[in-house]
């Protein structure tokens, strides 16, 4: 079974940048690796995902052009580079791996989450 560990969260001012990392151990990722986020009082939502084999990427419209998801096969790690952060990006960010690019209900393996806080 794959274990996922996120890192890289923190506190940043609006307009700043953070890079999140998701490292897999035990086994490699499934077909897709996704980043999801949950803000206080809101449901968890899809942010971005990447196909582990060919690198195809998918984004929610609100982050397109600001966030970039990438993978490193040698390190078994997926990254989420977040630029031009906004206060509404504040959330706990989770990485997960599963068979489809966007449907979080299909993702069986999840990390513990990392907090991202964007101050105005």
GROMACS .gro file of C-alpha atoms in nm:
model
  120
    1UNK     CA    1   0.000   0.000   0.000
    2UNK     CA    2   0.130   0.344  -0.087
    3UNK     CA    3   0.187   0.603   0.185
    4UNK     CA    4   0.172   0.972   0.095
    5UNK     CA    5   0.338   1.253   0.287
    6UNK     CA    6   0.276   1.619   0.207
    7UNK     CA    7   0.506   1.905   0.300
    8UNK     CA    8   0.566   2.266   0.211
    9UNK     CA    9   0.264   2.440   0.355
   10UNK     CA   10   0.289   2.758   0.558
   11UNK     CA   11   0.187   3.118   0.598
   12UNK     CA   12   0.239   3.356   0.307
   13UNK     CA   13   0.116   3.699   0.210
   14UNK     CA   14  -0.121   3.747  -0.079
   15UNK     CA   15   0.071   3.747  -0.405
   16UNK     CA   16   0.337   3.517  -0.266
   17UNK     CA   17   0.433   3.162  -0.358
   18UNK     CA   18   0.461   2.821  -0.198
   19UNK     CA   19   0.559   2.481  -0.331
   20UNK     CA   20   0.391   2.174  -0.190
   21UNK     CA   21   0.546   1.829  -0.216
   22UNK     CA   22   0.383   1.488  -0.203
   23UNK     CA   23   0.620   1.198  -0.155
   24UNK     CA   24   0.514   0.837  -0.199
   25UNK     CA   25   0.661   0.541  -0.019
   26UNK     CA   26   0.578   0.173   0.001
   27UNK     CA   27   0.455   0.160  -0.354
   28UNK     CA   28   0.450   0.403  -0.643
   29UNK     CA   29   0.159   0.627  -0.731
   30UNK     CA   30  -0.154   0.501  -0.907
   31UNK     CA   31  -0.254   0.637  -1.249
   32UNK     CA   32  -0.324   0.991  -1.126
   33UNK     CA   33  -0.198   1.205  -0.843
   34UNK     CA   34  -0.422   1.483  -0.733
   35UNK     CA   35  -0.415   1.780  -0.502
   36UNK     CA   36  -0.733   1.865  -0.317
   37UNK     CA   37  -0.806   2.131  -0.058
   38UNK     CA   38  -1.055   2.193   0.218
   39UNK     CA   39  -1.120   2.537   0.357
   40UNK     CA   40  -1.290   2.587   0.695
   41UNK     CA   41  -1.660   2.522   0.669
   42UNK     CA   42  -1.637   2.404   0.309
   43UNK     CA   43  -1.628   2.071   0.132
   44UNK     CA   44  -1.302   1.933   0.005
   45UNK     CA   45  -1.251   2.028  -0.359
   46UNK     CA   46  -1.033   1.924  -0.650
   47UNK     CA   47  -0.740   2.156  -0.728
   48UNK     CA   48  -0.512   1.983  -0.977
   49UNK     CA   49  -0.398   1.640  -1.091
   50UNK     CA   50  -0.134   1.482  -1.308
   51UNK     CA   51  -0.116   1.154  -1.495
   52UNK     CA   52   0.180   0.967  -1.353
   53UNK     CA   53   0.275   0.805  -1.684
   54UNK     CA   54   0.247   1.081  -1.944
   55UNK     CA   55   0.230   1.394  -1.729
   56UNK     CA   56  -0.105   1.522  -1.856
   57UNK     CA   57  -0.234   1.787  -1.617
   58UNK     CA   58  -0.575   1.904  -1.504
   59UNK     CA   59  -0.672   2.212  -1.303
   60UNK     CA   60  -0.976   2.369  -1.147
   61UNK     CA   61  -1.039   2.700  -1.330
   62UNK     CA   62  -0.973   2.914  -1.021
   63UNK     CA   63  -0.606   2.809  -1.008
   64UNK     CA   64  -0.528   2.774  -1.378
   65UNK     CA   65  -0.239   3.002  -1.469
   66UNK     CA   66  -0.131   3.037  -1.106
   67UNK     CA   67  -0.065   2.679  -0.994
   68UNK     CA   68   0.150   2.419  -1.167
   69UNK     CA   69   0.152   2.050  -1.088
   70UNK     CA   70   0.455   1.842  -1.181
   71UNK     CA   71   0.613   1.507  -1.107
   72UNK     CA   72   0.958   1.365  -1.047
   73UNK     CA   73   0.977   0.994  -1.119
   74UNK     CA   74   1.322   0.947  -0.971
   75UNK     CA   75   1.209   1.098  -0.641
   76UNK     CA   76   0.858   0.947  -0.654
   77UNK     CA   77   0.727   1.292  -0.571
   78UNK     CA   78   0.460   1.524  -0.705
   79UNK     CA   79   0.480   1.899  -0.661
   80UNK     CA   80   0.227   2.181  -0.660
   81UNK     CA   81   0.385   2.516  -0.732
   82UNK     CA   82   0.145   2.786  -0.617
   83UNK     CA   83   0.208   3.143  -0.736
   84UNK     CA   84   0.008   3.464  -0.694
   85UNK     CA   85  -0.164   3.318  -0.392
   86UNK     CA   86  -0.490   3.470  -0.276
   87UNK     CA   87  -0.658   3.465   0.065
   88UNK     CA   88  -0.925   3.236  -0.081
   89UNK     CA   89  -0.653   2.974  -0.142
   90UNK     CA   90  -0.629   2.927   0.234
   91UNK     CA   91  -0.707   2.562   0.312
   92UNK     CA   92  -0.564   2.230   0.415
   93UNK     CA   93  -0.413   2.078   0.103
   94UNK     CA   94  -0.415   1.703   0.054
   95UNK     CA   95  -0.250   1.486  -0.205
   96UNK     CA   96  -0.405   1.160  -0.313
   97UNK     CA   97  -0.362   0.897  -0.578
   98UNK     CA   98  -0.624   0.710  -0.775
   99UNK     CA   99  -0.749   0.593  -1.113
  100UNK     CA  100  -0.914   0.908  -1.248
  101UNK     CA  101  -0.799   1.270  -1.292
  102UNK     CA  102  -1.068   1.459  -1.100
  103UNK     CA  103  -1.306   1.238  -0.904
  104UNK     CA  104  -1.190   1.244  -0.543
  105UNK     CA  105  -1.432   0.969  -0.446
  106UNK     CA  106  -1.222   0.730  -0.653
  107UNK     CA  107  -0.897   0.818  -0.472
  108UNK     CA  108  -0.815   0.545  -0.219
  109UNK     CA  109  -0.488   0.674  -0.077
  110UNK     CA  110  -0.452   1.012   0.093
  111UNK     CA  111  -0.187   1.206   0.274
  112UNK     CA  112  -0.239   1.374   0.610
  113UNK     CA  113  -0.268   1.724   0.466
  114UNK     CA  114  -0.064   2.043   0.494
  115UNK     CA  115  -0.199   2.383   0.595
  116UNK     CA  116  -0.169   2.677   0.357
  117UNK     CA  117  -0.262   3.017   0.494
  118UNK     CA  118  -0.262   3.328   0.276
  119UNK     CA  119  -0.290   3.659   0.455
  120UNK     CA  120  -0.434   3.968   0.292
   0.00000   0.00000   0.00000
